[in-house]
Amino acid sequence: MIPKSHPRHSSLSERHALEAGVRRGITHMQGFIAHGRGEAFDYLIGEKTTAAAKNAIRAAAALLLLAKQPVISVNGNVAALCAKEVAELAAAVNAKVEANLFYRREKRLKAIAAELKKFGVDALIANGKTKLPQLASKRAIVSREGIFSSDVVLVPLEDGDRTEALRRMGKRVIAIDLNPLSRTAQKASITIVDNITRAMPLLVKKAKAMKRMPAADLRKLVASFNNKINLKQSLLIIRRGVR
Amino acid sequence: MIPKSHPRHSSLSERHALEAGVRRGITHMQGFIAHGRGEAFDYLIGEKTTAAAKNAIRAAAALLLLAKQPVISVNGNVAALCAKEVAELAAAVNAKVEANLFYRREKRLKAIAAELKKFGVDALIANGKTKLPQLASKRAIVSREGIFSSDVVLVPLEDGDRTEALRRMGKRVIAIDLNPLSRTAQKASITIVDNITRAMPLLVKKAKAMKRMPAADLRKLVASFNNKINLKQSLLIIRRGVR
C-alpha cells in the first residue's frame, strides 16, 4: 500500500492497479504505454480536473441522461482503473456496458466481464458477427445490442479510428482523453480532457445530481457545449504548463 | 514484422521491442509507462531529432571522448531498445557499461547483462556494497568500478533522484530524456531531448566522427554548450507543437 500522503500517491496507485490488471488478465501490456502517454499529458495539465473538463463532464452527464440507448465501452485499462465507477454510472444513466478491446482477445474480454460482474454489471461481449462499417480489422467488431445499436457511446480511452467510425454512424461519442490533440479527442462529440480516475467519479456524481433535471434543461446544457472551444481551453492550459 | 512504410513504423517497432524485453525478463512493466510518457513528449516535439537535440548530441559526444572514466548506465528499456548502440558507443568512447535498474532485481540485471553480452559487452553489475551518498533505497546501489568511480555518466532514461545524487558527487551527467521539464532533464549537465532510438545511433556516429578531434577543440565544444538554453529551445518546440 502507498501512503495517501505520498506526493505521487494517485499516480502510483494507478500504476499498481494496472499491474494487478495485467496479472488478472484484464490489462494488456500495451495499455501501460497508453497510460504513460496519458500521464505525460496529465502532468502538463497539472494533474487536476480543469474548469474545461468540469464543463465537459456536465455536458456528458446531460447527454448520457438524454440518451435512448447509452453504452459505456470498457477496455482493459478502464476495467483495471475504474470498474466500480463504470457500474455506478451505468446504474445512474441506465446504460449498457460493453467490454471492447483494441487488441481483441476472447480471454481478456471474459476477464473484463468477470471484473465488471463483481460490481453487479452484466457486460456485453461482441460475438464477432457485427462490425462497424468502413473499419478494417478486429477493431470493427462490436456487439449488436450494445455499441452498434446505441445512440450515445462513452468511450473512455478509445482509439481514433473507432471514434471516427462511430461518428460516421451518427452516434454521439463522449471520450475521456488526456491528449486534446488526439484524433479521438478531436472527433468526439464531447471530450473530457482529464484522467479517468478523476473524471469517472465526477461524472457519476453529476449524473446522479442531474437525474431529475427536466429534459429541456439537459438539452440546453448539451446544446450550449462547444467541444472545439473546450478543447482549445485544455490546449491553452497545457501550453501554460510547458514553461 | 511491421512494414517500413507504415506511418507509425518506428513507434510500433519500439513497442514490440519492449514487449520482447518483458518476455525475456529485461524490461519491467513499469518501463512501459515510462516509455508511454516519452511517446507523448515525442509526439509533441514532432517525432524527429530537433536542432537543439543535435547540438546536445555533439556536446555529449565531446564530453564522452574527453572523459577519463566514462560509464554508460543501462536499464531495461535501454537494453530492449538499443543494446547494439550501447555496445558501439562504449567501443567508440572507451566507456564501461553498467546494468542499473530503478526497480533493482538480480535476475533482471543478469538478463540485461546477457543481452549486452550478445553485442560483446561485459557489463558491470553492482554487488550491493557501494551506494551513492544521500540517496535512500535500492536506487542508491551502484558498482564501485563503474558509476561510483566515473567522471562522466551517460544515463539514458534515468530518474531525477539518481541524477541529482550523481551531480552532487561532482560527476558530469548526460541524460537522454524526452521531457525537458523533468528533474533529470533539468539537473543533467547535458540533456539530449530526443527519443533514445534516434539519439543513440546519432551519438555513436558523432563519437566515431569526432574521435580524432584535438582535445582542445572538444573542450571548446563542451564549454560552448549551455544546457539551460538548450532545454528552453526544446520547450519552445513543444509549445509550438501544442497548437
PDB file of C-alpha atoms in Angstrom, chain A residues 15-16 18-19 22 28-30 32-33 35-37 39-41 43-44 179 181-182 235 238-239 241-243, chain B residues 15-16 18-19 22 28-30 32-33 35-37 39-41 43-44 179 181-182 235 238-239 241-243:
ATOM      1  CA  ARG A  15       0.240   2.002 -11.868  1.00  0.00           C
ATOM      2  CA  HIS A  16      -0.280  -0.674  -9.259  1.00  0.00           C
ATOM      3  CA  LEU A  18      -2.714  -1.612 -13.912  1.00  0.00           C
ATOM      4  CA  GLU A  19      -0.097  -4.136 -12.807  1.00  0.00           C
ATOM      5  CA  VAL A  22      -2.100  -7.481 -16.123  1.00  0.00           C
ATOM      6  CA  HIS A  28      -2.626  -5.606 -21.950  1.00  0.00           C
ATOM      7  CA  MET A  29       0.985  -4.501 -21.668  1.00  0.00           C
ATOM      8  CA  GLN A  30       0.339  -2.026 -24.471  1.00  0.00           C
ATOM      9  CA  PHE A  32       0.704   0.607 -19.999  1.00  0.00           C
ATOM     10  CA  ILE A  33       2.144   2.632 -22.857  1.00  0.00           C
ATOM     11  CA  HIS A  35      -1.338   5.049 -19.702  1.00  0.00           C
ATOM     12  CA  GLY A  36       2.152   6.522 -19.794  1.00  0.00           C
ATOM     13  CA  ARG A  37       1.155   8.822 -22.637  1.00  0.00           C
ATOM     14  CA  GLU A  39       0.473  10.525 -17.549  1.00  0.00           C
ATOM     15  CA  ALA A  40       2.591  12.919 -19.604  1.00  0.00           C
ATOM     16  CA  PHE A  41      -0.423  14.977 -20.611  1.00  0.00           C
ATOM     17  CA  TYR A  43       1.482  16.215 -15.848  1.00  0.00           C
ATOM     18  CA  LEU A  44       1.160  19.075 -18.329  1.00  0.00           C
ATOM     19  CA  ASN A 179      -4.448  14.420 -25.113  1.00  0.00           C
ATOM     20  CA  LEU A 181      -4.771  16.818 -29.875  1.00  0.00           C
ATOM     21  CA  SER A 182      -5.551  13.135 -30.363  1.00  0.00           C
ATOM     22  CA  LEU A 235      -4.684  23.170 -25.018  1.00  0.00           C
ATOM     23  CA  ILE A 238      -1.116  22.617 -21.496  1.00  0.00           C
ATOM     24  CA  ARG A 239       0.694  25.400 -23.304  1.00  0.00           C
ATOM     25  CA  GLY A 241       2.149  24.032 -18.364  1.00  0.00           C
ATOM     26  CA  VAL A 242       5.114  23.980 -20.762  1.00  0.00           C
ATOM     27  CA  ARG A 243       7.032  26.844 -19.253  1.00  0.00           C
TER      28      ARG A 243
ATOM     29  CA  ARG B  15       6.615  -1.183 -28.532  1.00  0.00           C
ATOM     30  CA  HIS B  16       7.287  -4.637 -29.910  1.00  0.00           C
ATOM     31  CA  LEU B  18       9.739  -3.595 -25.283  1.00  0.00           C
ATOM     32  CA  GLU B  19       7.248  -6.463 -25.286  1.00  0.00           C
ATOM     33  CA  VAL B  22       9.379  -8.166 -20.959  1.00  0.00           C
ATOM     34  CA  HIS B  28       9.769  -4.167 -16.310  1.00  0.00           C
ATOM     35  CA  MET B  29       6.104  -3.422 -16.959  1.00  0.00           C
ATOM     36  CA  GLN B  30       6.606  -0.039 -15.336  1.00  0.00           C
ATOM     37  CA  PHE B  32       6.152   0.643 -20.464  1.00  0.00           C
ATOM     38  CA  ILE B  33       4.601   3.551 -18.609  1.00  0.00           C
ATOM     39  CA  HIS B  35       8.001   4.713 -22.478  1.00  0.00           C
ATOM     40  CA  GLY B  36       4.437   5.946 -22.936  1.00  0.00           C
ATOM     41  CA  ARG B  37       5.306   9.201 -21.211  1.00  0.00           C
ATOM     42  CA  GLU B  39       5.921   8.837 -26.577  1.00  0.00           C
ATOM     43  CA  ALA B  40       3.674  11.731 -25.577  1.00  0.00           C
ATOM     44  CA  PHE B  41       6.581  14.171 -25.476  1.00  0.00           C
ATOM     45  CA  TYR B  43       4.648  13.371 -30.334  1.00  0.00           C
ATOM     46  CA  LEU B  44       4.823  16.985 -29.143  1.00  0.00           C
ATOM     47  CA  ASN B 179      10.599  15.596 -21.160  1.00  0.00           C
ATOM     48  CA  LEU B 181      10.766  19.677 -17.712  1.00  0.00           C
ATOM     49  CA  SER B 182      11.720  16.502 -15.845  1.00  0.00           C
ATOM     50  CA  LEU B 235      10.388  23.630 -24.669  1.00  0.00           C
ATOM     51  CA  ILE B 238       6.887  21.572 -27.641  1.00  0.00           C
ATOM     52  CA  ARG B 239       4.928  24.755 -27.040  1.00  0.00           C
ATOM     53  CA  GLY B 241       3.581  21.514 -31.058  1.00  0.00           C
ATOM     54  CA  VAL B 242       0.617  22.237 -28.776  1.00  0.00           C
ATOM     55  CA  ARG B 243      -1.474  24.227 -31.208  1.00  0.00           C
TER      56      ARG B 243
END
